[in-house]
Coordinates of C-alpha atoms in Angstrom, one line a residue:
X6 CA 89.0 -62.4 -19.0
X7 CA 86.3 -62.6 -21.5
X8 CA 86.2 -66.3 -21.4
X9 CA 86.3 -66.5 -17.6
X10 CA 83.0 -64.0 -17.4
X11 CA 81.3 -66.3 -19.7
X12 CA 82.2 -69.3 -18.0
X13 CA 80.8 -67.8 -14.9
X14 CA 77.6 -66.7 -16.5
X15 CA 76.9 -70.3 -17.8
X16 CA 77.5 -71.7 -14.2
X17 CA 75.0 -69.5 -12.9
X18 CA 72.7 -69.9 -15.6
X19 CA 73.0 -73.9 -15.5
X20 CA 72.3 -73.9 -11.5
X21 CA 69.0 -75.1 -10.5
X22 CA 67.4 -74.0 -7.1
X23 CA 64.0 -75.3 -6.0
X24 CA 61.7 -71.8 -5.0
X25 CA 58.5 -71.9 -3.3
X26 CA 56.9 -68.4 -2.6
X27 CA 54.0 -66.1 -3.4
X28 CA 56.1 -63.0 -3.0
X29 CA 56.0 -60.9 -6.1
X30 CA 59.1 -60.4 -8.2
X31 CA 60.3 -57.7 -10.9
X32 CA 62.1 -59.0 -13.9
X33 CA 64.2 -55.8 -13.9
X34 CA 65.5 -55.9 -10.5
X35 CA 68.2 -53.0 -11.2
X36 CA 65.4 -50.7 -11.3
X37 CA 63.7 -51.7 -8.1
X38 CA 66.9 -51.8 -5.9
X39 CA 65.3 -51.7 -2.6
X40 CA 63.0 -54.5 -3.3
X41 CA 65.9 -56.7 -3.6
X42 CA 67.3 -55.7 -0.3
X43 CA 67.4 -53.1 2.4
X44 CA 71.2 -52.7 1.8
X45 CA 70.5 -50.7 -1.2
X46 CA 69.0 -47.8 0.8
X47 CA 71.5 -44.8 0.4
X48 CA 73.9 -46.5 -1.9
X49 CA 73.0 -43.7 -4.6
X50 CA 75.2 -40.5 -4.4
X51 CA 72.0 -38.4 -3.5
X52 CA 68.3 -39.2 -3.0
X53 CA 66.5 -41.4 -5.2
X54 CA 62.9 -42.2 -5.9
X55 CA 61.3 -45.5 -7.9
X56 CA 58.2 -46.6 -9.2
X57 CA 57.4 -50.2 -10.5
X58 CA 54.4 -51.8 -11.9
X59 CA 53.7 -55.4 -12.8
X60 CA 50.7 -56.2 -14.9
X61 CA 49.7 -59.9 -15.7
X62 CA 47.0 -61.4 -17.9
X63 CA 44.8 -58.2 -17.9
X64 CA 42.7 -59.4 -21.0
X65 CA 41.4 -62.3 -19.0
X66 CA 39.5 -59.7 -16.6
X67 CA 41.4 -61.4 -13.5
X68 CA 44.5 -59.2 -13.7
X69 CA 47.6 -59.9 -11.6
X70 CA 49.0 -56.4 -10.7
X71 CA 51.5 -55.2 -8.3
X72 CA 52.6 -51.7 -7.7
X73 CA 55.7 -50.8 -5.8
X74 CA 57.4 -47.1 -4.9
X75 CA 60.5 -46.7 -2.7
X76 CA 62.6 -43.6 -1.8
X77 CA 66.0 -43.7 -0.1
X78 CA 68.7 -41.1 0.7
X79 CA 72.4 -41.1 2.1
X80 CA 73.0 -39.6 5.6
X81 CA 76.6 -38.7 6.6
X82 CA 78.2 -41.0 4.0
X83 CA 77.9 -43.9 6.0
X84 CA 74.2 -44.4 6.7
X85 CA 71.3 -45.0 4.3
X86 CA 67.7 -44.7 5.0
X87 CA 64.7 -46.0 2.8
X88 CA 60.8 -46.3 2.8
X89 CA 59.1 -48.8 0.9
X90 CA 55.5 -49.4 -0.1
X91 CA 53.8 -52.0 -2.4
X92 CA 50.3 -53.4 -3.3
X93 CA 50.0 -56.7 -4.5
X94 CA 46.6 -57.5 -5.8
X95 CA 45.0 -60.8 -7.5
X96 CA 42.0 -61.4 -9.4
X97 CA 40.6 -57.8 -9.1
X98 CA 41.2 -57.8 -5.4
X99 CA 40.1 -61.2 -4.6
X100 CA 43.4 -61.5 -2.8
X101 CA 45.4 -58.3 -2.0
X102 CA 48.6 -57.6 0.1
X103 CA 49.9 -53.9 1.2
X104 CA 53.3 -53.7 2.4
X105 CA 54.8 -50.8 4.2
X106 CA 58.6 -51.0 5.1
X107 CA 61.2 -49.0 6.7
X108 CA 65.0 -49.6 5.8
X109 CA 68.3 -48.8 7.2
X110 CA 71.6 -49.7 5.8
X111 CA 75.3 -49.2 7.3
X112 CA 78.1 -48.8 4.8
X113 CA 81.6 -49.9 5.4
X114 CA 84.4 -48.8 3.2
X115 CA 86.8 -51.3 2.3
X116 CA 89.4 -50.0 -0.2
X117 CA 88.0 -50.6 -3.7
X118 CA 84.7 -52.1 -2.1
X119 CA 82.0 -51.0 0.0
X120 CA 80.0 -53.6 2.5
X121 CA 76.4 -52.5 3.2
X122 CA 74.8 -54.1 6.0
X123 CA 70.9 -53.7 5.8
X124 CA 67.7 -54.0 8.0
X125 CA 64.2 -53.8 7.3
X126 CA 61.2 -53.6 9.4
X127 CA 57.8 -54.6 7.5
X128 CA 54.0 -54.1 8.0
X129 CA 51.7 -56.5 6.0
X130 CA 47.9 -56.2 5.6
X131 CA 46.3 -59.2 3.8
X132 CA 42.7 -59.2 2.8
X133 CA 40.5 -61.6 1.0
X134 CA 37.3 -60.9 -0.6
X135 CA 35.2 -64.0 0.2
X136 CA 32.1 -62.7 -1.5
X137 CA 33.9 -63.1 -5.0
X138 CA 35.4 -66.7 -4.2
X139 CA 34.1 -69.4 -6.4
X140 CA 33.9 -73.1 -5.1
X141 CA 33.6 -76.2 -7.4
X142 CA 30.0 -76.9 -6.1
X143 CA 29.1 -73.4 -7.8
X144 CA 30.1 -74.4 -11.1
X145 CA 28.5 -76.4 -13.8
X146 CA 31.0 -77.4 -16.5
X147 CA 28.7 -78.9 -18.8
X148 CA 26.1 -76.4 -19.0
X149 CA 28.8 -73.5 -18.4
X150 CA 26.9 -71.8 -15.6
X151 CA 28.1 -70.5 -12.4
X152 CA 25.6 -70.5 -9.6
X153 CA 25.3 -67.8 -6.9
X154 CA 24.8 -70.3 -4.1
X155 CA 25.7 -69.1 -0.5
X156 CA 28.8 -70.7 1.1
X157 CA 29.3 -72.1 4.5
X158 CA 32.7 -72.7 6.2
X159 CA 33.4 -74.9 9.3
X160 CA 35.8 -72.2 10.4
X161 CA 35.5 -68.4 11.2
X162 CA 37.2 -67.0 8.2
X163 CA 39.2 -63.5 8.9
X164 CA 39.0 -61.4 5.8
X165 CA 41.8 -59.0 7.0
X166 CA 45.2 -60.3 8.3
X167 CA 47.8 -57.8 9.8
X168 CA 51.3 -58.6 10.9
X169 CA 54.8 -57.4 11.4
X170 CA 57.9 -59.0 9.9
X171 CA 61.5 -58.5 9.4
X172 CA 64.4 -58.8 6.7
X173 CA 68.0 -58.2 6.5
X174 CA 70.5 -58.2 3.6
X175 CA 74.5 -57.9 3.1
X176 CA 75.8 -56.2 0.0
X177 CA 79.3 -56.2 -1.3
X178 CA 79.8 -53.8 -4.3
X179 CA 82.1 -51.7 -6.3
X180 CA 81.9 -49.6 -9.6
X181 CA 82.5 -53.1 -11.5
X182 CA 80.4 -55.4 -9.7
X183 CA 78.1 -56.3 -6.8
X184 CA 77.2 -59.6 -4.9
X185 CA 75.0 -59.9 -1.9
X186 CA 72.3 -62.2 -0.1
X187 CA 68.8 -61.2 1.0
X188 CA 66.7 -62.7 3.7
X189 CA 62.9 -62.0 4.3
X190 CA 60.3 -63.2 6.8
X191 CA 62.8 -63.8 9.3
X192 CA 60.1 -63.7 12.2
X193 CA 58.1 -66.4 10.4
X194 CA 54.7 -64.7 11.3
X195 CA 51.3 -66.6 11.2
X196 CA 49.8 -65.9 7.7
X197 CA 46.7 -68.1 8.2
X198 CA 43.3 -66.5 7.7
X199 CA 41.8 -69.1 9.6
X200 CA 42.2 -70.5 13.3
X201 CA 45.3 -72.7 12.0
X202 CA 48.9 -71.8 12.4
X203 CA 50.5 -71.4 9.3
X204 CA 54.1 -69.9 9.5
X205 CA 55.4 -67.9 6.5
X206 CA 58.9 -69.8 5.4
X207 CA 61.9 -67.6 5.4
X208 CA 62.7 -66.4 1.9
X209 CA 66.6 -66.3 0.8
X210 CA 68.0 -65.0 -2.4
X211 CA 71.1 -64.3 -3.8
X212 CA 72.0 -61.6 -6.3
X213 CA 75.2 -60.8 -8.5
X214 CA 75.9 -58.4 -11.0
X215 CA 78.8 -57.5 -13.2
X216 CA 79.7 -54.7 -15.3
X217 CA 82.0 -55.2 -18.3

């Protein structure tokens, strides 16, 4: 049995997938279950609250920071409700994204397993601080000088962008294992801060855990 477990682990670690995303990720996903997918809402025996923080490159003065908090609870054994908030900021608020989301999950008992179907409605608010952006013509690399010259755009920038989005997940779990799939940005919203039409690609992720 141990040999089979190690073989499965090696196969999963050897698999290679291409990923293109700017969504934040947490390394300890077990401590950020609602971030993994809305199907986890209400999977605990009672209410649950979580707070997560990620802080990258603090000594550079341009830290990449993410704050995330969530609560969830079970209602009448088969329904779970959750609420998720998140703030992701880059380079001291040069670019920041705030997320507010509501989650619902329906639990279906299947003998030793449970199947949880989750839905999520999200509201995003993205903001650029154009006054803090630097462009190549402002930097003198030889003299090591940054010039505070005014910048002109050939389009009308939108410092603030707000939009709605949706996500869904499926989770099959027992006391010993779980496996599921998560799909986000299902509405493919326009995320451009200009007059262009740039659609957010759909994000899909597969998660698997086994307790031994």
